Every structure is written in structure tokens, then in C-alpha cells.
XYZ file of C-alpha atoms in Angstrom:
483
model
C -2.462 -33.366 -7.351
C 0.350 -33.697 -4.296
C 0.241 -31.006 -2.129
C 2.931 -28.572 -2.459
C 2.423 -26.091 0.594
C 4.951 -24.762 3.486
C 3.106 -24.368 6.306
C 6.186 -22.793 8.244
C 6.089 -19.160 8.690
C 9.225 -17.333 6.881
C 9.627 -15.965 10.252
C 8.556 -17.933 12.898
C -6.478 7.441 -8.925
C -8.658 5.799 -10.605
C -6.246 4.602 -13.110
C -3.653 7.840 -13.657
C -6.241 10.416 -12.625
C -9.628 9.295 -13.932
C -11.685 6.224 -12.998
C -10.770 3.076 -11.487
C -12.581 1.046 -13.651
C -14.142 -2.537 -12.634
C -14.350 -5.852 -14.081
C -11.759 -6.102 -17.167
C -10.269 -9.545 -17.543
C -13.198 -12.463 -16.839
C -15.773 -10.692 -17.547
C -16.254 -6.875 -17.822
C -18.958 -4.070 -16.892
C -18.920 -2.478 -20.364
C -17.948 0.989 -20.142
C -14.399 0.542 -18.662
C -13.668 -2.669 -21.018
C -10.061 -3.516 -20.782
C -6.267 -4.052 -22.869
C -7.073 -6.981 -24.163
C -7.934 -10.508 -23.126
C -5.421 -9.820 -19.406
C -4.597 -6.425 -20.339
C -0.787 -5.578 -20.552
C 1.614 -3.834 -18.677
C 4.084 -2.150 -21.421
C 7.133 -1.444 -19.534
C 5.625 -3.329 -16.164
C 6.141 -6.525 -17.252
C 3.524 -8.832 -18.575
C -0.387 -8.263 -17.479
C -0.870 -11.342 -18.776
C 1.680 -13.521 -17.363
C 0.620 -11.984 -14.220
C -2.821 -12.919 -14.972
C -1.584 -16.606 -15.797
C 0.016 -17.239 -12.415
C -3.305 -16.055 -10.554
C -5.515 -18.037 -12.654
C -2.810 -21.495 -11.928
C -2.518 -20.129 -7.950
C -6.554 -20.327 -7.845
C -6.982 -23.651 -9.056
C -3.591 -25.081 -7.363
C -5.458 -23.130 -4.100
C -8.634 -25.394 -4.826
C -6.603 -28.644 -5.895
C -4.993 -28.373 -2.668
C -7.265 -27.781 0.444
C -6.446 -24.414 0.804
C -10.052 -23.571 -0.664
C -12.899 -25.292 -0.011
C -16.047 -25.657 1.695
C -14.168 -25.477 5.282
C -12.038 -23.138 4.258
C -14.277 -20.643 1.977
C -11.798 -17.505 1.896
C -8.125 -16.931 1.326
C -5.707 -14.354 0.410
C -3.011 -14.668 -2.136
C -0.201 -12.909 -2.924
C 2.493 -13.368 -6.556
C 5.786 -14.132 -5.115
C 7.160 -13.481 -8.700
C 5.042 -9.932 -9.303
C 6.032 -8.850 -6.022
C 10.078 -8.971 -6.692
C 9.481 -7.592 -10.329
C 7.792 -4.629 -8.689
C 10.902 -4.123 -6.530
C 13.390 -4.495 -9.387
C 11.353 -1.957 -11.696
C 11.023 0.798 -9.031
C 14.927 0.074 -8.490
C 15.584 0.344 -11.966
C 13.292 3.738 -12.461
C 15.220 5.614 -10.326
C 18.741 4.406 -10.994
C 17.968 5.577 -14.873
C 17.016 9.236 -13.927
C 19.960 9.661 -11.090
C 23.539 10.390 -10.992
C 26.127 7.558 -10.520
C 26.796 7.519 -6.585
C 23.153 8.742 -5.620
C 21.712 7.586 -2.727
C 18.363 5.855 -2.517
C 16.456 4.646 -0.471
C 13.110 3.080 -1.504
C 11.225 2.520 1.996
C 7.857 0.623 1.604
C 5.158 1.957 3.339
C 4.401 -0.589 5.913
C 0.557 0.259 6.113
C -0.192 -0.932 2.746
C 0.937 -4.817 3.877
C 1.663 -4.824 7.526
C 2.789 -8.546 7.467
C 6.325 -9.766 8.074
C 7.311 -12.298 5.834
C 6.676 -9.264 3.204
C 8.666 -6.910 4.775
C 11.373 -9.694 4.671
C 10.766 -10.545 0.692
C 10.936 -6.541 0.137
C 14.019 -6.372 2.609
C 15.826 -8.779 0.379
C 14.860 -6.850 -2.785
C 16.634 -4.133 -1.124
C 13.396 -1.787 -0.123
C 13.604 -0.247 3.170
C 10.352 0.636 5.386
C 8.351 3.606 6.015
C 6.828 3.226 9.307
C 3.851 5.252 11.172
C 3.046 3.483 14.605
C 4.951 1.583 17.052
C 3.142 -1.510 15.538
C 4.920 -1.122 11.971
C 7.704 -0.164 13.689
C 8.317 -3.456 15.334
C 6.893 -5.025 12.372
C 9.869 -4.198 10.005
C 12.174 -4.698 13.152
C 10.959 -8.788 13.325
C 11.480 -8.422 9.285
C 14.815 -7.487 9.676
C 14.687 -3.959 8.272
C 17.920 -2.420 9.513
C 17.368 1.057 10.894
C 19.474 2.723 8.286
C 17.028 1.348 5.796
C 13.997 2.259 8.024
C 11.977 5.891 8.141
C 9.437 7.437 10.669
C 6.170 9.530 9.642
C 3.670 9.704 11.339
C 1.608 13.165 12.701
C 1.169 11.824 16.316
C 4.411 10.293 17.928
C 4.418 10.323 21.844
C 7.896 10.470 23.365
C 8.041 7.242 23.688
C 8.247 6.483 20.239
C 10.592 9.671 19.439
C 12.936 8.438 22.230
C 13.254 4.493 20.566
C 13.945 6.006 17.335
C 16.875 8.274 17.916
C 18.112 5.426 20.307
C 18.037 3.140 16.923
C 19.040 5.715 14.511
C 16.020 5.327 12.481
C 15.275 8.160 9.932
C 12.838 10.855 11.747
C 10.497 13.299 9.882
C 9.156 15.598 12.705
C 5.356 16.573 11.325
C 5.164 20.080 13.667
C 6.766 22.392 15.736
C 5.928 21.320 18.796
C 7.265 17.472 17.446
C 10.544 19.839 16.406
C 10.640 21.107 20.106
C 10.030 17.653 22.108
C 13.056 16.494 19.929
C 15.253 19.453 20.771
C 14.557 18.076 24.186
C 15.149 14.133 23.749
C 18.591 15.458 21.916
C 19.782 17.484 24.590
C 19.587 13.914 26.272
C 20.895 11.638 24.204
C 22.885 11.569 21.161
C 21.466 10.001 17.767
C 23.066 8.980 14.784
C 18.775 9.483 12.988
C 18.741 11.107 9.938
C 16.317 14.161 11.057
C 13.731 16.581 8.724
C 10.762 18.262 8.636
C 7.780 17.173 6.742
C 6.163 20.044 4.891
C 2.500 20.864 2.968
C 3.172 22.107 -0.724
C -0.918 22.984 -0.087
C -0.519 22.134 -4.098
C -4.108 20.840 -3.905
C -5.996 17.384 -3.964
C -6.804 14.569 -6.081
C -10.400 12.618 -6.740
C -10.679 11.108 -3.594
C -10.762 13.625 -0.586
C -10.137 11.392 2.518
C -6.597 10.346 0.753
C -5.108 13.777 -0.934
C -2.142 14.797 1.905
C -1.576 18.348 0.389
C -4.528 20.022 0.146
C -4.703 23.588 2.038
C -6.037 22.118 5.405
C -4.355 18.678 5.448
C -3.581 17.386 8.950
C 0.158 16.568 7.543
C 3.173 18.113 8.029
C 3.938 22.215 8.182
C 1.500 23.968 5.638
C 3.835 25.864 3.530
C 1.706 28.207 2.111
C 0.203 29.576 5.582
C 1.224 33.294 7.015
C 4.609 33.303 8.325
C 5.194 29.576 7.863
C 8.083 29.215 4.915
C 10.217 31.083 7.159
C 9.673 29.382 9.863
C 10.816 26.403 8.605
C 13.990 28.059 6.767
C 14.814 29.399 10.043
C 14.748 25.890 11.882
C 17.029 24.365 9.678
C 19.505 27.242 10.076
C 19.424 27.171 13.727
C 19.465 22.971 13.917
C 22.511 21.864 11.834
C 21.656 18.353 12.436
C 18.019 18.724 10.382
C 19.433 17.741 6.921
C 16.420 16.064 5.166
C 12.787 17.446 3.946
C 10.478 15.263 3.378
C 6.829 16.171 1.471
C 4.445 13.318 0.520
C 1.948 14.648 -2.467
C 0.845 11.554 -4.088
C -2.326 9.209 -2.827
C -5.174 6.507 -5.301
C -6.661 9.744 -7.449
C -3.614 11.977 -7.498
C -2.511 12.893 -10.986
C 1.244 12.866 -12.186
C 1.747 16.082 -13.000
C 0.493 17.176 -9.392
C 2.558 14.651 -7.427
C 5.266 16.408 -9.470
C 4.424 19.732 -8.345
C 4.405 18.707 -4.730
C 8.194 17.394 -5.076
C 9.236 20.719 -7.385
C 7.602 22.827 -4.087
C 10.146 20.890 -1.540
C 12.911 20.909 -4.064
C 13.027 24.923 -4.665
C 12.799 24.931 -0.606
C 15.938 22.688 -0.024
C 17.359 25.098 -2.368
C 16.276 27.821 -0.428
C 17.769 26.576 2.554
C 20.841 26.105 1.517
C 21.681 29.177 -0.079
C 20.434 30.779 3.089
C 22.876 28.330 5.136
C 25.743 29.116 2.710
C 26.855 25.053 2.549
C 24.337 21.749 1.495
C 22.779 21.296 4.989
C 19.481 19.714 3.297
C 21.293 16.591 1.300
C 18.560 14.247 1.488
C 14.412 14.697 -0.349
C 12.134 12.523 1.064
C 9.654 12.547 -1.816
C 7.142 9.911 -0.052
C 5.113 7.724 -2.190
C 1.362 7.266 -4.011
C 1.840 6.202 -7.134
C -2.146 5.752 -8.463
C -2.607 1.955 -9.507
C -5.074 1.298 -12.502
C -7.388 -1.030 -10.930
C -9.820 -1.058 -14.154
C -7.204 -3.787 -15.972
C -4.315 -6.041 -15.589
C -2.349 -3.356 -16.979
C -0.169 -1.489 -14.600
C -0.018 1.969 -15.450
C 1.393 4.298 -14.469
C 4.781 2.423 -14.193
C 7.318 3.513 -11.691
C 9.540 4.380 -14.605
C 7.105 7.012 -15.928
C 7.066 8.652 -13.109
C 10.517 8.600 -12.475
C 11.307 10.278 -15.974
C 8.282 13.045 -15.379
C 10.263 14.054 -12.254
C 13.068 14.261 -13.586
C 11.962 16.613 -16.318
C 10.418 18.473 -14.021
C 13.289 18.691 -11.263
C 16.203 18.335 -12.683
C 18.253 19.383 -10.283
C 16.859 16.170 -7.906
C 18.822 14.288 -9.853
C 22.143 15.498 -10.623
C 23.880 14.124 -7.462
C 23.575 17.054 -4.919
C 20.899 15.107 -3.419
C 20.064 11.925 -1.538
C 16.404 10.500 -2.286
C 14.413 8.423 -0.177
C 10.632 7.253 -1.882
C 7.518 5.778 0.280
C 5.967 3.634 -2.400
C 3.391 0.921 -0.857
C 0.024 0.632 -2.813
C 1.337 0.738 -6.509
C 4.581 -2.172 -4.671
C 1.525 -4.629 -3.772
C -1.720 -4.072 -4.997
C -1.383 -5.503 -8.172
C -0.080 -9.002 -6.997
C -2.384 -9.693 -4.378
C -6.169 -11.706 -5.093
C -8.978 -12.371 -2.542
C -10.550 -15.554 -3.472
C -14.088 -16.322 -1.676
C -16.040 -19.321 -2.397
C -19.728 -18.572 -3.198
C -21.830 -20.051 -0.322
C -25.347 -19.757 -2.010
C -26.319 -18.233 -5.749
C -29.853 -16.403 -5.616
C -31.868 -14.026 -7.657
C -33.559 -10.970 -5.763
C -36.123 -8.795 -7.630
C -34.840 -10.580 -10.703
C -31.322 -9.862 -10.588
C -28.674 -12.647 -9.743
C -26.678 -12.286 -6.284
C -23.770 -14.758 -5.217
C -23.281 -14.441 -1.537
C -19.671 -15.182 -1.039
C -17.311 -15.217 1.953
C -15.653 -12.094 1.475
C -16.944 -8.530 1.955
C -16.836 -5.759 3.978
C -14.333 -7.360 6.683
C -11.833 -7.775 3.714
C -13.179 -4.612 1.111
C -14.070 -1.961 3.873
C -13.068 0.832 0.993
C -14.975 -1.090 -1.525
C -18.274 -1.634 0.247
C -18.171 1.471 2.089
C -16.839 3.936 -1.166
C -18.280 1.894 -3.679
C -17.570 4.852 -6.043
C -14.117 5.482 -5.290
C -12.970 2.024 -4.932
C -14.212 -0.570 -7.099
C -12.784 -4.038 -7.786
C -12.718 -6.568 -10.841
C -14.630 -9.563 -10.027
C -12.727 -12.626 -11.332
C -15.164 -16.076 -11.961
C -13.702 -19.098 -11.309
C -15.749 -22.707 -11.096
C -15.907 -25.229 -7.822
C -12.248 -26.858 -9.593
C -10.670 -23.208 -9.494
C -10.610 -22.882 -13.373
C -11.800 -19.481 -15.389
C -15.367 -19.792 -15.520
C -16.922 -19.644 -18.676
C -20.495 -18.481 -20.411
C -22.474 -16.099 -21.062
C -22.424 -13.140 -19.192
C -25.220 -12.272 -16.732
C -25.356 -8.754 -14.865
C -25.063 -10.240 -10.685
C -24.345 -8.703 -7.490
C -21.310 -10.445 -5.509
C -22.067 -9.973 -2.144
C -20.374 -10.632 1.488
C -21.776 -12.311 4.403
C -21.753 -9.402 6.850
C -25.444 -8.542 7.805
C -25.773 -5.732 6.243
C -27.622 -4.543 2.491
C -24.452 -2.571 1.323
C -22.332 -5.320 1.899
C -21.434 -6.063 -1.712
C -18.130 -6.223 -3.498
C -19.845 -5.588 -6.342
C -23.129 -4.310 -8.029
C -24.372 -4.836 -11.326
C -21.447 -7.084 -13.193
C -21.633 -8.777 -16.011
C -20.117 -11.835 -16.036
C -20.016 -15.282 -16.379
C -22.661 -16.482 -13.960
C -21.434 -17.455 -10.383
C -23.126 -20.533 -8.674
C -23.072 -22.309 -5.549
C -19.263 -23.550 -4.572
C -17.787 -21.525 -7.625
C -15.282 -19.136 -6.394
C -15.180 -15.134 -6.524
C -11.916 -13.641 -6.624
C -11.333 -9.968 -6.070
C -8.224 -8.494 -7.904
C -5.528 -6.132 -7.339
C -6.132 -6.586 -3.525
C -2.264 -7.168 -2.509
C -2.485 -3.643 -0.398
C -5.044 -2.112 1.898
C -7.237 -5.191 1.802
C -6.639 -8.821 3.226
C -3.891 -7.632 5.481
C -6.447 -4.784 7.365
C -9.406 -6.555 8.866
C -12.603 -5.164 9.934
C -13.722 -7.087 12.496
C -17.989 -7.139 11.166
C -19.811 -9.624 12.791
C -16.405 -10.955 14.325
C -15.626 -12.433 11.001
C -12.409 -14.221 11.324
C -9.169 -12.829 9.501
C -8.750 -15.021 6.285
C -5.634 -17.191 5.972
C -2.676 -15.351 3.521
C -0.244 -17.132 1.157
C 2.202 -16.302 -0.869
C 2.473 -18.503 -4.010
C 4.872 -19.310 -7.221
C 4.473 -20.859 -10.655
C 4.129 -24.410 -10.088
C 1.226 -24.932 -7.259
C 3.788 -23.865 -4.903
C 2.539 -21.988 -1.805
C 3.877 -20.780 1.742
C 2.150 -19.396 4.518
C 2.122 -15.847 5.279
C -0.320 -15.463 8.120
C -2.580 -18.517 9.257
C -5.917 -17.823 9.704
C -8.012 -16.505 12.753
C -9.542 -19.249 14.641
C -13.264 -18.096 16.853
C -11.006 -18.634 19.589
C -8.727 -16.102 18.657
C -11.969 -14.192 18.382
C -12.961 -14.655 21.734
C -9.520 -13.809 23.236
C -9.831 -11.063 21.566
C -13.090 -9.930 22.615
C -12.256 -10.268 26.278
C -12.964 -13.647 26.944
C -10.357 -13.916 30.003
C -12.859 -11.151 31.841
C -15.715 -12.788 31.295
C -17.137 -11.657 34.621
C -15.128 -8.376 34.736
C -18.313 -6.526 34.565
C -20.278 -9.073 36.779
């Protein structure tokens, strides 16, 4: 087959609230099982066509050099699911809102910190949340515009405060004393930034810990519930006329519907409350953030954007009749689904009688995975040495990475179709918070990351890490620094 690859850079919850789930589609672990052969997505579009266009990108990705025995691990991401993802989280919210609404969906930048992304969701018309000076720039080389483009994050230095109001990006101060250093930049400077405060419903967390933003003692935002606190934020909007959003951000992997709901209805009946107290609408935008849970167990995506769209808007009406602007932070449930590690399988063994294929990809790709095994397991896709579905009997195997290290599995325990030397292991739904955030074990290189469409068609997103990148990296200029 003719290669078909542009090697230009474009620039230059456990399901709802339960268990992830593992294996579904190519071969399953049993107790999750899946929806059918690829699953399917109801009003998500098609599990299965998504399905289809991995299982062509894998063996297009093998056909043409960009896996192989040189080039054992790559990350690929559906061109096609990506947009669809866009257009149905456009189309949620413009069924639940008034005509004339404002929205702004702004991606969350740390699920898929990589440009030519940014740029694909920029020209779906979704904006980005950043948190660093790193995203920051990031959706600035994109082309996010800065009326499209929103700040969070609980530590900005002044530095980062000041180029923000100088840009007129959107600013959601996480504290008081972030509220007081930008009383000071203003009396400076003027700013055309949209400017709130972020506040804690404290409505409680979800099933994983580490990731639930509203519990009582969450490091984010003003903690509503605390002595003294509600007022203090009523009274800082009605002595700062130019605070007119409020921004809250419930929703995380393992947060249930109804709670993410609850978090929203909490910041809702305090806009309210501030502007009955301020006697005119000086709150006219909700930042509601993002977290939508993504169902990891099957191709099916559930829930869909639209569902929780509608469930808000039976809940909080009143978000939706007009009075208010909205602005949403949605970045796992935008990606994860369309994205697939692929890693060949270096060597196929048996240990203690159990099968283990010792692939390329691990914990420098899967840090959740291999380090909260529990709380974030994958499906395991089998594909043979030609990139085609493997199939056979099923055989309970551990998929393992090469990081030196015993817990360094992907998975533990699968059944499915047996993997063997130069056969290919491809973990799913790993479009956010996995090939774009390496851990750099055993200086293990960053893979290679391309988007790809129907048709064998592929284009670079971020070339791969050469060892002398490593070594650049690692302070190879100082080399006798310490000497």
C-alpha cells in the first residue's frame, strides 16, 4: 500500500458513576462485558463506526511504517470522532438555551496539551480553558483568540495575572488574596478580561478522591459552605462592579450527574443572590467548568453531552432562559474516546503459568493506569504483526510495559485473544490524559502522535522524542557543571 502520511506539522466515573469497566470490544474480562460486538453510542454517534476507523488506522499505521519493529509505539487520534464530539456538545447546549445565549465551550487544555488540536477544536468553534503559562501559550500558537480563551488555575503569580488582563483573556480569581493582587494590577492598567470568582459548592465527591474539586476541603476556589464565607463573596461582587462572572467546576472521571448538577444549582441560586443584592444583573455570565465521566468499559459513549445538557436544564431552569451567558470546560469526555495507544509486543512469555506480552507502552504513557490500577483501567485491543483484529481463543494474559518495574502493567488478568511476539497492543479511549502527558521512566522517549482519517490517511501531530532530545533534556550541555 502507497503511503499516505503528512509529515508537516499543522502548525509549524467509571462509566456514569460506577465502574470503568475493561476490555469490551476484542476481547473482554467477563464481568463488565460490553454493547455489543463495538458497543454503541445512542445519541453519540456510532461506537461502531468509531471502532471501524481505529481498527483501518491500526493496520494503515502498520501498512505504512508508522509501526514497526523501529518504531514499536504510536499514538493515534480520530480526526472524524474528534469534530463529531465538538458538533454534539455544540448542539447539547444550543437545544436547552434561549435564542441569543452566549456560549462558550472552552476545552480544557490539560486533557491534550498539543497544538494542532487546539487548532482542529478552534475551528470547531471550542475555545480553551487554560491553567499554566504553558497552556496558555499553547492555545495562543493554536490561534485561540483571547475572547474565546479562559484562566483557572489556584496558583497564578503576577506575572501571569498581568499578561492576561493585558490580552483580555477571561480571569477566574481562585482566592482572596488572587482578588486583592488583581485590585492592584487594575489600579494599573485597564482590561477589557471578563473577571469572576471561582467558588466550592463543598457538594461532596465522587469515586475517585484525588479528582473530586468540591469536596469540603478541596484546594479550589472559595469554599462556600465555610463560616463567614457566602458573604464574603456577595460582598466582593457588590463592591467590584467589574466581577460579572462565577465560575464553579463540580464534575471530574467518578462524579455522578445528578451531583455535577447540584454543584451548578449551588452557583446558580448565588448569581441570583448577587444580583438581587446589587439591584441590576451584575453576574451575566456561569462558568459551569467541565467533567463529564467517560465510560471507558465500551465503545459506547455515555453519558452524552446532550444528557447532561437536558438534566441541567431540568434542574436549573433559570440557566437557560437567556439572563445568562454560559461558558463549559469540557476536556476528557472532548478526547478520550478518539484517541488509541498502539504498542507492538516486543517478547510473549508465560510467568508462573500465566501469559505476559511485554509491549512498548506502560507506565510512561498509562501513569493513572499502572499506578491506580483500580480507578483507571483500560480495554486492551489485539491486533496481529499486519495490524488486523486478532483472532482466537481467548487466554487470560498480562500486557505489560517496559519500564523496570513489577507494577508496570497496562493490564492484569485479560482474556483475550492471545498476544505474541510483533502483534500489536492497543490501549483504548486514551485521546486525553495519556499519550500527550509523559512520564519520563527510565527516560523512555515520548511516542510519536498522529491524527488520522478514513482512508489510511494520517498527519503528524507531534514527532517523536529522539535519545538526543533525551539527553538535552537531562542536562547534557552541563555535562561538567558539577565537575
Amino acid at each position: 500500500m502507497g503511503a499516505h502520511i503528512d509529515t508537516e506539522d499543522p502548525d509549524g466515573e467509571h462509566g456514569t458513576d460506577g465502574e470503568h469497566g475493561t476490555d469490551g470490544e476484542h476481547g473482554t474480562d467477563g464481568e463488565h462485558g460490553t454493547d455489543g460486538e463495538h458497543g454503541s453510542d445512542g445519541e453519540h454517534g456510532s461506537g461502531a463506526s468509531r471502532a471501524a476507523r481505529r481498527d483501518e488506522a491500526v493496520r494503515a499505521a502498520v501498512e505504512q511504517g508508522l509501526l514497526g519493529p523501529d518504531r514499536p509505539l504510536v499514538g493515534l487520534l480520530d480526526v472524524v470522532g474528534i469534530r463529531e464530539s465538538a458538533a454534539e456538545l455544540r448542539a447539547a447546549f444550543e437545544a436547552v438555551t434561549a435564542p441569543g445565549t452566549p456560549v462558550l465551550h472552552a476545552f480544557a487544555v490539560k486533557a491534550a496539551p498539543l497544538v494542532p488540536v487546539l487548532r482542529l477544536l478552534r475551528e470547531e468553534g471550542v475555545g480553551a480553558e487554560v491553567a499554566s503559562p504553558g497552556e496558555l501559550a499553547l492555545a495562543r500558537a493554536a490561534g485561540v483568540p483571547a475572547g474565546m480563551t479562559v484562566l483557572d488555575s489556584p496558583a497564578k503569580t503576577p506575572a501571569e495575572l498581568r499578561e492576561a488582563l493585558d490580552l483580555g483573556i477571561a480571569v477566574n480569581a481562585d482566592n482572596p488574596q488572587e482578588l486583592a493582587r488583581i485590585d492592584g494590577l487594575l489600579r494599573t492598567r485597564s482590561s477589557g478580561s471578563p473577571l469572576g470568582i471561582r467558588v466550592n459548592p463543598q457538594v461532596g465527591g465522587g469515586a475517585i478522591e484525588a479528582l473530586s474539586t468540591a469536596t469540603a476541603t478541596s484546594k479550589f476556589g472559595v469554599a462556600l459552605r465555610d463560616e463567614g464565607a457566602r458573604e464574603w463573596v456577595v460582598r466582593a461582587y457588590l463592591d467590584r462592579p467589574w466581577l460579572t462572572r462565577l465560575h464553579t467546576h463540580t464534575g471530574s472521571q467518578g462524579v455522578p450527574l445528578s451531583l455535577m448538577a447540584r454543584g451548578v444549582a449551588e452557583a446558580y441560586a448565588l448569581a441570583e443572590e448577587i444580583n438581587r443584592r446589587a439591584g441590576r444583573r451584575q453576574v451575566d455570565t456561569l462558568d459551569i467548568g467541565g467533567g463529564l465521566p467517560v465510560n471507558f468499559a465500551s465503545d459506547a459513549t455515555t453519558p452524552t453531552f446532550a444528557q447532561y445538557a437536558r438534566m441541567l436544564a431540568g434542574e436549573v431552569p433559570g440557566l437557560f432562559d437567556g439572563r445568562y451567558g454560559l461558558v463549559t470546560e469540557f476536556g476528557r469526555s472532548l478526547l478520550a474516546k478518539h484517541g488509541t495507544v498502539v504498542a507492538r509486543v516486543e517478547y510473549a512469555k508465560t510467568s508462573g503459568g500465566r501469559a505476559v506480552a511485554v509491549t512498548h507502552a506502560g507506565v510512561q504513557v498509562a501513569a493513572r493506569t499502572v499506578y491506580a490500577p483500580g480507578s483507571w483501567p483500560l480495554r486492551i485491543a489485539a491486533y496481529d504483526a499486519k495490524g488486523r483484529v486478532k483472532e482466537g481463543p481467548v487466554v487470560v494474559q498480562d500486557v505489560a510495559g517496559p519500564a523496570c518495574f513489577a507494577g508496570d502493567l497496562l493490564a492484569q488478568g485479560r482474556s483475550m485473544p492471545l498476544l505474541e511476539q510483533g502483534d500489536y497492543a492497543a490501549a483504548l479511549d486514551t485521546g486525553a490524559y495519556y499519550f500527550a502527558h509523559h512520564y519520563g521512566y527510565n527516560s523512555l522517549v515520548r511516542p510519536g502522535v498522529y491524527g488520522f482519517w478514513p482512508g489510511g490517511r494520517f498527519a503528524l501531530v507531534r514527532r517523536a522524542q529522539s535519545v538526543e532530545e533525551v539527553v538535552a533534556e537531562s542536562g547534557g550541555a552541563q555535562v561538567d557543571a558539577l565537575a
